[in-house]
Amino acid sequence: MTRSDAAPKARGGVGYGMDLEAPGMLWAALVRAPVPHGRIVRMELGPARRMPGVVAVVGPDEIRTLLPKGALEAERPVFPLDEIRYRGEPIAAVAAETLEQARHAAAAVVPVVESLRTDARIEDVFPEWPSAAAAKDPRVVGHVHARHGDVEARFRSADLVHSETYHTSGVHQVALEPHACLGEARGGKFRVRTSTQTPFGLREDLASILGIFESSLVVEGTWVGGGFGGKGAAFLEPYALLLAVASRRPVKLSVTYAEEFELGRTTLPSIIRLDTAVRGGKIVGRRVRLLLDTGASLPGRDFAVGYSIGFLLGPYRTETYEIEGFAVQTNKPPFGPHRAPFAPQSVFALESHIDGLARRLGVDPIEFRLRQVWREGDRTAYDQPVGPFGLEAGLKAAARTAGAWRTRLPAGHGIGVACGFWSTSVGAGGEARLSLRPDGLVILQGEREIGNGSVVHGLAVVAERVLGLSLAAIRVDYGDTATAPFDSGVFGSRTLGALGQAVERGARSLVTILAKRVGASEIHLEIKSGQVLVVAGRRRHKLVDLLTPTERAEGGLVVEGKFYGPEREVDASRVLAGSVYPYQDFTGAVHLAEVEVDRETGHLRVVRYAAFQDVGTAVDPSAVQGQVEGGVVMGLGAALSEEMLWTPEARLANPGLLDYRLPRLRDVPPIHVELIEGFAGAGPFGAKGVGEPPIIPVPAAVANAVADATGTRVFEMPLTPERVARALKLL
Amino acid sequence: MSENSLGLSLNGKPRHFEKVPDAERLLDTIRWRAGLKGTKEGCRTGDCGACMVLVNGEPTLSCLVLSREVAEEKITTIEGLSTEKVGRLVIAAFEEAGAVQCGYCTPGFVVALAAQLGGRGPPPPLETLLDGLEGNLCRCTGYLAIQKAVAAAREAI
Ligand code: FES
Ligand code: FES
């Protein structure tokens, strides 16, 4: 099944945020903070205003003079009103006739700042592991603590306690398309076109930042040149819109890759401590402690740690546990979601730990996991019911492949296994509008395709399956937040699984309505000579003949499908903040990596790779395969080379692709993808979300392969040659 | 900053632009003056390949070239290439192989591959073709579908 957007994209024929343009448009540039933490003593904007081509310059004062009062009360105002919280934070913005002029003028704004103490790293805030009392430190912006069962007793009576500490690094999404938007403002009405995964969520976010009603603002999504979580919350839009108010002209704002890196909203470093008690070869108690760098995030970030810590317990039966996590504010840019937010990092620590434990016990790592892995009917540590879950099947399939690989494993090579789970998100639910017209079906959505195919292709395939109408006669169309029905957006691997259910319901109601009109119990649709036909047994009706005069005038039969998620029974007292966002099913992924370790340089080569992905039902297997391959390769980047490096002064040392190394075509090993079906999800036809799971186990699988090859564990990711060499005591 | 008029041969047509800064990059002239936005802007530092165009048939990163430097040369963008046989073939191969996800990298890949397949005589070996794509980044596909597309395009030529 080829995707309808593939050829237009390949011809360069679709418009992304970077391509936005409007008559009379100005170009914008940002003035960015020269220190990581401080106060602005004075900032003269006058000289920049007088520079050639400059039409507007806005700073903190213009929030007060140009926007409603609410804009000053926003949790995070357009520009910081009190403190600069990270180096490069936007503190003013310029709009000019050309981009050059805007950048020149932005560079000419030189604020006088008073520097404050910088916390560049978690260790600057907490040189020692913090006690529970540290939760009162103003730099702790999230804290979760929970326990279940008599943990102490289990640890006391254990045969073995396995204790380790892991460190993970900052990783950037690096969508190929930088952020870009075009803002317009006229008579108190705002409109922004932008490269976003979540038009409706963005509208809400922007309305609160600008102090306006959501009804005064329209967000229109463009095609998105990759999102990976980085194109959700407000980013450049507030600056473009404030400049549009000031200049009364449309304003285009995009950023360079260097700015993209320095503005962040990425995965940040963490320190993870794991203690596991084992008795009779089984895990009986877990202690999990997490320090998560959340950068310049504001208080109330409990969800960030709550959510991350869930992955640290893993897809294993956990009788007793104690978990504690701190979200630590530092002077880095704020933490943000990145494809399966923080899961690859958590899983790197957990699955390395489990693997080491299995080896210590002399048990095969896959066999050890099989002893404790969730099965249908289990409940998670947080008391969530586990439905059909393909991880056990995945582990068994992986065991066969690993066995085959091991029969001819060259010296210096090792095989690692790791597994991960994901829960398909419902988000805040969503709706789809289906218009069945005489010549085909149109599905109207607010969000555009971000790349994985779930919107442009997945939703169409769901309608195709329900209606029997061929894909060629189904089109996904895009509206803005004023014309399209609400949906939460593309994130959490939810599009097909959750929004797909809205489409499925809409399509089913079309079937019901039409069946009634032709007096049949079952119908399907066909397209013939450009005409939609309703087929009931041997009878065929032209759709156009079945429409009411009003429907004919409106162009077709219009229905809305809605899906706001399943009801769940969960013991609320065991639910951590953010750890159980509305989810509808669990999916599992098991990965195998074979690596070759250069014992002189510490250099790793991933020789081959296999991914066993629980997909529920693959609605389009080739599309799923593409998601798995893409996720694995992105995970290999995080495993081997991708790392944002900050200096002790909280300066990002590698804000560009030269020193932040992404996987390239020749780096990619052969990847064997096996889809595990038969463990139905809640999505259409039993589908589960698969956008995020494939990235999750990768760093752990690679690390475990290194341990297998060398007998040495690396406790930090990414596994750069230097870190591996140090672990092997070569340095 | 001095500005002058500039003539370019774009996709076989002579184009003329007024008041072009001498330091303007070919990428910006193509996108914002000629309005040909199929050429994508990514890193602007020569590291991603999204901005690839052909200069006299040679794959060239348009973010690293000043428009003035290539005023005498023949420039082909994805818009021009997709009307040619080799371009159409490569695009079809990408479509069939499922090698297009967000698509932001795709025009650059198509240009880089078509440049290698566009010559007379038999196509270069597959490995050579793949080496020729080392400068093109893709963040979505993991490159395996792209490798399939390359093999298929090579067969089809
Ligand atoms: S934009 Fe030219 S190589 Fe990236
Ligand atoms: S398809 Fe998105 S970067 Fe290649």
XYZ file of N, CA and C in Angstrom, chain A residues 12-196:
555
model
N 8.877 17.452 -3.865
C 9.040 18.762 -3.234
C 7.768 19.575 -3.280
N 6.640 18.902 -3.352
C 5.387 19.606 -3.601
C 4.502 19.880 -2.392
N 4.947 19.580 -1.169
C 4.076 19.902 -0.039
C 4.736 20.982 0.816
N 3.900 21.766 1.494
C 4.398 22.922 2.240
C 4.590 22.627 3.721
N 5.781 22.842 4.215
C 6.099 22.671 5.637
C 6.122 24.048 6.309
N 6.286 24.025 7.624
C 6.393 25.299 8.349
C 7.487 26.194 7.798
N 8.613 25.596 7.452
C 9.730 26.390 6.932
C 9.369 27.088 5.626
N 8.388 26.563 4.921
C 8.042 27.123 3.602
C 6.987 28.229 3.686
N 6.490 28.509 4.893
C 5.392 29.478 5.023
C 5.796 30.856 4.521
N 4.814 31.510 3.932
C 5.058 32.832 3.360
C 3.711 33.533 3.285
N 3.687 34.850 3.413
C 2.437 35.599 3.261
C 2.765 36.954 2.670
N 1.830 37.530 1.937
C 2.100 38.851 1.356
C 2.398 39.860 2.461
N 3.407 40.676 2.254
C 3.742 41.714 3.230
C 4.412 41.197 4.484
N 4.892 39.971 4.404
C 5.444 39.318 5.593
C 6.786 39.905 6.024
N 6.987 39.930 7.337
C 8.281 40.306 7.903
C 8.986 39.047 8.388
N 10.293 39.177 8.551
C 11.094 38.064 9.089
C 11.504 38.418 10.509
N 11.540 37.407 11.349
C 11.857 37.669 12.750
C 13.142 36.983 13.181
N 13.738 37.542 14.232
C 14.907 36.916 14.859
C 14.811 37.150 16.354
N 15.446 36.264 17.110
C 15.357 36.316 18.566
C 16.618 36.914 19.177
N 16.406 37.678 20.252
C 17.524 38.112 21.087
C 17.583 37.114 22.223
N 18.774 36.553 22.484
C 18.808 35.464 23.463
C 19.757 35.760 24.612
N 19.394 35.249 25.766
C 20.099 35.589 26.996
C 21.568 35.186 26.928
N 22.444 36.102 27.363
C 23.882 35.811 27.303
C 24.395 35.029 28.511
N 23.548 34.836 29.518
C 23.984 34.104 30.722
C 22.965 33.012 31.025
N 23.399 31.969 31.741
C 22.463 30.880 32.051
C 21.495 31.183 33.184
N 21.869 32.113 34.041
C 20.983 32.439 35.153
C 21.278 33.879 35.534
N 20.275 34.695 35.612
C 20.544 36.090 35.956
C 19.314 36.953 35.852
N 19.561 38.262 35.997
C 18.480 39.235 35.882
C 18.874 40.281 34.859
N 17.907 40.767 34.120
C 18.190 41.834 33.174
C 18.144 43.147 33.942
N 19.259 43.856 33.980
C 19.315 45.144 34.669
C 18.798 46.236 33.725
N 19.214 46.161 32.478
C 18.800 47.156 31.504
C 18.863 46.532 30.114
N 17.908 46.865 29.304
C 17.950 46.369 27.920
C 17.376 47.467 27.023
N 18.248 48.117 26.254
C 17.827 49.185 25.352
C 17.377 48.577 24.028
N 16.140 48.835 23.662
C 15.659 48.313 22.384
C 15.655 49.401 21.299
N 15.801 50.674 21.749
C 15.726 51.815 20.823
C 16.687 51.718 19.651
N 17.974 51.490 19.920
C 18.915 51.440 18.792
C 18.528 50.377 17.757
N 18.105 49.227 18.217
C 17.713 48.181 17.249
C 16.508 48.635 16.435
N 15.593 49.356 17.080
C 14.397 49.838 16.373
C 14.753 50.771 15.226
N 15.882 51.450 15.357
C 16.251 52.418 14.321
C 17.125 51.802 13.233
N 17.371 50.532 13.308
C 18.261 49.919 12.299
C 17.507 49.690 10.991
N 18.252 49.570 9.868
C 17.614 49.463 8.556
C 16.658 48.271 8.472
N 15.494 48.536 7.947
C 14.538 47.455 7.679
C 13.745 47.001 8.885
N 14.109 47.462 10.078
C 13.437 46.967 11.284
C 12.056 47.611 11.428
N 11.054 46.811 11.675
C 9.691 47.316 11.818
C 9.212 47.230 13.272
N 9.628 46.198 13.980
C 9.204 46.089 15.381
C 10.260 45.366 16.200
N 10.398 45.824 17.444
C 11.246 45.126 18.407
C 10.420 44.994 19.675
N 10.333 43.788 20.206
C 9.538 43.584 21.415
C 10.366 42.912 22.494
N 10.109 43.311 23.727
C 10.773 42.722 24.887
C 9.744 42.587 25.994
N 10.190 42.377 27.223
C 9.258 42.178 28.340
C 8.226 43.309 28.464
N 8.623 44.557 28.190
C 7.682 45.679 28.333
C 6.482 45.542 27.397
N 6.727 44.998 26.229
C 5.644 44.913 25.242
C 4.605 43.857 25.625
N 4.953 42.952 26.523
C 3.932 42.020 27.008
C 2.849 42.843 27.705
N 3.312 43.850 28.461
C 2.384 44.698 29.217
C 1.634 45.656 28.285
N 2.354 46.253 27.334
C 1.711 47.296 26.533
C 0.887 46.744 25.364
N 1.215 45.562 24.891
C 0.553 45.088 23.668
C -0.409 43.923 23.870
N -0.327 43.270 25.024
C -1.173 42.092 25.228
C -2.111 42.319 26.410
N -3.200 41.565 26.496
C -4.093 41.671 27.652
C -3.357 41.309 28.946
N -3.948 41.738 30.041
C -3.310 41.599 31.347
C -2.907 40.152 31.663
N -3.733 39.224 31.229
C -3.462 37.815 31.523
C -2.082 37.367 31.068
N -1.540 38.036 30.060
C -0.239 37.630 29.530
C 0.871 37.805 30.562
N 0.671 38.730 31.494
C 1.683 38.937 32.539
C 1.590 37.856 33.603
N 0.421 37.246 33.680
C 0.202 36.239 34.725
C 0.455 34.820 34.228
N 0.806 34.690 32.980
C 1.032 33.343 32.435
C 2.115 32.635 33.227
N 1.995 31.324 33.307
C 3.005 30.561 34.034
C 4.386 30.831 33.449
N 4.443 30.867 32.155
C 5.704 31.222 31.501
C 5.405 32.303 30.469
N 5.596 33.561 30.832
C 5.247 34.647 29.907
C 6.090 34.588 28.630
N 5.688 35.348 27.626
C 6.393 35.331 26.339
C 7.899 35.500 26.559
N 8.263 36.532 27.354
C 9.667 36.715 27.740
C 9.741 36.668 29.263
N 10.888 36.242 29.806
C 10.973 36.189 31.273
C 10.829 37.581 31.882
N 10.010 37.682 32.927
C 9.785 38.977 33.566
C 10.724 39.175 34.741
N 11.164 38.059 35.316
C 12.052 38.203 36.467
C 13.445 37.653 36.172
N 13.506 36.343 36.048
C 14.827 35.730 35.930
C 15.049 35.121 34.557
N 16.271 35.233 34.095
C 16.718 34.420 32.960
C 17.038 33.049 33.536
N 16.518 32.004 32.931
C 16.695 30.679 33.537
C 17.609 29.750 32.752
N 17.937 30.116 31.522
C 18.915 29.302 30.781
C 19.581 30.153 29.719
N 20.788 29.771 29.392
C 21.551 30.501 28.389
C 20.848 30.365 27.049
N 20.646 31.492 26.398
C 19.990 31.440 25.095
C 18.486 31.576 25.181
N 17.947 31.745 26.398
C 16.501 31.952 26.519
C 16.125 33.237 25.780
N 15.086 33.215 24.957
C 14.702 34.431 24.242
C 14.265 35.527 25.220
N 14.848 36.725 25.071
C 14.492 37.837 25.963
C 13.921 39.019 25.188
N 14.008 38.990 23.878
C 13.418 40.033 23.030
C 13.376 39.472 21.614
N 12.641 40.154 20.733
C 12.555 39.661 19.354
C 12.387 40.836 18.399
N 12.831 40.623 17.180
C 12.868 41.680 16.169
C 12.154 41.210 14.908
N 11.388 42.100 14.285
C 10.832 41.802 12.965
C 11.325 42.858 11.985
N 11.797 42.386 10.836
C 12.339 43.312 9.837
C 11.972 42.833 8.448
N 12.271 43.674 7.463
C 11.904 43.353 6.081
C 12.629 42.119 5.572
N 13.881 41.945 5.973
C 14.604 40.736 5.564
C 15.139 40.024 6.804
N 15.462 38.753 6.620
C 15.983 37.957 7.727
C 17.334 38.500 8.180
N 18.145 38.900 7.224
C 19.454 39.479 7.546
C 19.300 40.682 8.458
N 18.364 41.555 8.072
C 18.154 42.773 8.864
C 17.669 42.425 10.265
N 16.781 41.438 10.349
C 16.269 41.051 11.664
C 17.392 40.490 12.524
N 18.241 39.663 11.922
C 19.327 39.056 12.708
C 20.341 40.106 13.142
N 20.622 41.048 12.232
C 21.549 42.132 12.595
C 21.033 42.911 13.787
N 19.753 43.271 13.705
C 19.183 44.092 14.772
C 19.134 43.298 16.075
N 18.828 42.015 15.991
C 18.783 41.198 17.212
C 20.166 41.149 17.854
N 21.178 41.048 17.004
C 22.542 40.979 17.544
C 22.948 42.301 18.183
N 22.285 43.387 17.775
C 22.643 44.707 18.299
C 22.012 44.979 19.660
N 21.107 44.137 20.091
C 20.532 44.318 21.431
C 21.473 43.640 22.428
N 22.103 44.443 23.253
C 23.046 43.877 24.216
C 22.581 44.241 25.626
N 21.901 43.318 26.278
C 21.367 43.645 27.593
C 22.470 43.698 28.649
N 22.235 44.517 29.657
C 23.117 44.497 30.824
C 22.477 43.522 31.799
N 23.220 42.504 32.177
C 22.623 41.501 33.061
C 23.446 41.312 34.322
N 22.737 40.918 35.344
C 23.392 40.562 36.600
C 23.326 39.039 36.673
N 24.478 38.407 36.807
C 24.498 36.945 36.823
C 24.151 36.404 38.198
N 23.461 35.280 38.203
C 23.169 34.585 39.451
C 23.872 33.229 39.399
N 23.923 32.578 40.533
C 24.573 31.269 40.636
C 24.000 30.289 39.603
N 24.888 29.574 38.944
C 24.451 28.645 37.911
C 24.474 27.206 38.412
N 23.367 26.526 38.214
C 23.345 25.085 38.432
C 23.342 24.434 37.058
N 24.505 24.007 36.641
C 24.593 23.448 35.292
C 24.162 21.989 35.262
N 24.373 21.295 36.368
C 24.126 19.858 36.379
C 23.362 19.462 37.643
N 22.821 18.282 37.617
C 22.153 17.746 38.807
C 23.105 17.814 40.000
N 24.368 17.465 39.766
C 25.339 17.400 40.864
C 25.601 18.773 41.471
N 25.345 19.849 40.710
C 25.502 21.185 41.290
C 24.405 21.449 42.313
N 23.243 20.871 42.065
C 22.122 21.065 42.986
C 22.241 20.093 44.160
N 22.559 18.863 43.839
C 22.661 17.819 44.870
C 23.995 17.091 44.743
N 25.021 17.578 45.441
C 26.312 16.868 45.387
C 26.195 15.466 45.985
N 25.247 15.285 46.881
C 24.995 13.975 47.488
C 23.590 13.542 47.098
N 23.318 12.277 47.224
C 21.959 11.831 46.930
C 20.999 12.480 47.932
N 19.953 13.161 47.468
C 19.107 13.921 48.394
C 18.221 13.013 49.255
N 17.931 13.511 50.454
C 16.966 12.818 51.304
C 15.578 13.335 50.948
N 14.561 12.711 51.516
C 13.192 13.127 51.208
C 12.974 14.601 51.553
N 13.697 15.086 52.568
C 13.535 16.480 52.976
C 13.921 17.443 51.860
N 14.799 16.991 50.958
C 15.246 17.858 49.867
C 14.110 18.232 48.933
N 13.003 17.534 49.043
C 11.863 17.855 48.191
C 11.400 19.285 48.397
N 11.786 19.886 49.528
C 11.366 21.278 49.794
C 12.284 22.289 49.109
N 13.421 21.848 48.594
C 14.329 22.754 47.886
C 13.576 23.365 46.697
N 13.648 24.697 46.545
C 12.906 25.313 45.433
C 13.338 24.797 44.065
N 14.501 24.197 44.003
C 14.951 23.680 42.708
C 14.436 22.263 42.434
N 13.686 21.739 43.374
C 13.009 20.469 43.092
C 11.622 20.817 42.559
N 11.423 20.603 41.272
C 10.172 21.038 40.651
C 9.193 19.885 40.477
N 9.572 18.736 40.967
C 8.674 17.592 40.954
C 9.233 16.552 41.897
N 8.369 15.891 42.629
C 8.847 14.883 43.569
C 7.785 13.808 43.683
N 8.158 12.590 43.499
C 7.208 11.502 43.747
C 7.864 10.485 44.650
N 7.052 9.936 45.508
C 7.551 8.921 46.425
C 6.402 7.953 46.648
N 6.657 6.685 46.470
C 5.580 5.716 46.670
C 6.191 4.388 47.066
N 5.405 3.616 47.805
C 5.879 2.287 48.166
C 4.715 1.330 48.191
N 5.058 0.070 48.088
C 4.016 -0.939 48.097
C 4.596 -2.192 48.739
N 3.914 -2.703 49.760
C 4.361 -3.924 50.428
C 5.501 -3.661 51.398
N 5.941 -4.706 52.048
C 7.003 -4.583 53.039
C 8.362 -4.743 52.358
N 8.814 -3.665 51.770
C 10.053 -3.700 50.984
C 11.239 -4.104 51.850
N 11.293 -3.491 53.042
C 12.454 -3.741 53.912
C 12.576 -5.226 54.237
N 11.446 -5.825 54.554
C 11.480 -7.245 54.910
C 12.000 -8.080 53.741
N 11.552 -7.753 52.547
C 11.999 -8.505 51.376
C 13.505 -8.334 51.150
N 13.965 -7.118 51.362
C 15.402 -6.908 51.178
C 16.188 -7.662 52.249
N 15.644 -7.689 53.488
C 16.352 -8.392 54.580
C 16.454 -9.890 54.310
N 15.398 -10.461 53.772
C 15.406 -11.920 53.615
C 15.890 -12.362 52.232
N 16.437 -11.426 51.471
C 16.843 -11.759 50.094
C 18.071 -12.662 50.070
N 18.165 -13.499 49.023
C 19.393 -14.272 48.804
C 20.493 -13.346 48.283
N 20.026 -12.322 47.558
C 20.988 -11.482 46.851
C 20.353 -10.106 46.641
N 21.168 -9.068 46.864
C 20.701 -7.717 46.522
C 21.663 -7.153 45.484
N 21.113 -6.716 44.384
C 21.916 -6.211 43.265
C 21.731 -4.700 43.203
N 22.814 -3.925 43.345
C 22.709 -2.461 43.441
C 23.618 -1.788 42.428
N 23.064 -0.848 41.696
C 23.865 -0.156 40.681
C 23.390 1.285 40.491
N 24.279 2.093 39.912
C 23.919 3.472 39.565
C 24.226 3.719 38.092
N 23.274 4.330 37.400
C 23.423 4.614 35.974
C 23.315 6.115 35.701
N 23.985 6.528 34.643
C 23.906 7.931 34.201
C 23.463 7.967 32.740
N 22.570 8.882 32.433
C 22.170 9.042 31.026
C 22.350 10.506 30.614
N 22.359 10.742 29.314
C 22.704 12.074 28.788
C 21.540 12.754 28.095
N 21.721 14.008 27.768
C 20.724 14.758 27.009
C 20.727 14.332 25.546
N 19.545 14.188 24.991
C 19.407 13.768 23.588
C 18.411 14.691 22.904
N 18.708 15.073 21.683
C 17.835 15.997 20.946
C 17.010 15.237 19.897
N 15.798 15.718 19.654
C 14.951 15.061 18.654
C 15.552 15.182 17.247
N 16.133 16.339 16.947
C 16.623 16.655 15.605
C 15.659 16.227 14.509
N 14.472 16.778 14.544
C 13.617 16.665 13.364
C 14.358 17.402 12.254
N 14.298 16.863 11.042
C 15.092 17.493 9.978
C 14.617 18.925 9.704
N 13.316 19.141 9.820
C 12.808 20.496 9.629
C 12.899 21.266 10.950
N 13.587 22.410 10.964
C 13.603 23.209 12.197
C 12.196 23.735 12.495
N 11.983 24.218 13.708
C 10.706 24.846 14.042
C 10.508 26.094 13.183
N 9.273 26.335 12.764
C 8.989 27.530 11.976
C 7.507 27.827 12.070
N 7.169 29.107 12.075
C 5.751 29.471 12.103
C 5.551 30.847 11.482
N 4.299 31.154 11.224
C 3.957 32.463 10.683
C 2.742 32.979 11.449
N 2.920 34.114 12.123
C 1.859 34.641 12.974
C 1.207 35.876 12.374
N -0.109 35.987 12.599
C -0.829 37.176 12.159
C -1.745 37.629 13.284
N -1.933 38.926 13.413
C -2.808 39.455 14.467
C -3.519 40.677 13.913
N -4.818 40.674 14.081
C -5.577 41.826 13.584
C -6.818 41.982 14.448
N -7.015 43.187 14.969
C -8.223 43.498 15.729
C -8.501 42.512 16.858
N -7.462 42.129 17.581
C -7.654 41.218 18.711
C -7.831 39.761 18.305
N -7.742 39.490 16.998
C -7.836 38.104 16.525
C -6.440 37.635 16.111
N -6.132 36.414 16.491
C -4.805 35.888 16.214
C -4.905 34.646 15.330
N -3.902 34.505 14.461
C -3.860 33.308 13.633
C -2.404 32.902 13.487
N -2.137 31.633 13.707
C -0.763 31.185 13.507
C -0.760 29.900 12.704
N 0.091 29.889 11.710
C 0.321 28.663 10.947
C 1.677 28.139 11.401
N 1.735 26.859 11.685
C 2.959 26.361 12.306
C 3.127 24.872 12.098
N 4.367 24.448 12.187
C 4.697 23.036 12.049
C 4.495 22.389 13.418
N 3.323 21.815 13.625
C 2.998 21.308 14.962
C 2.370 19.923 14.929
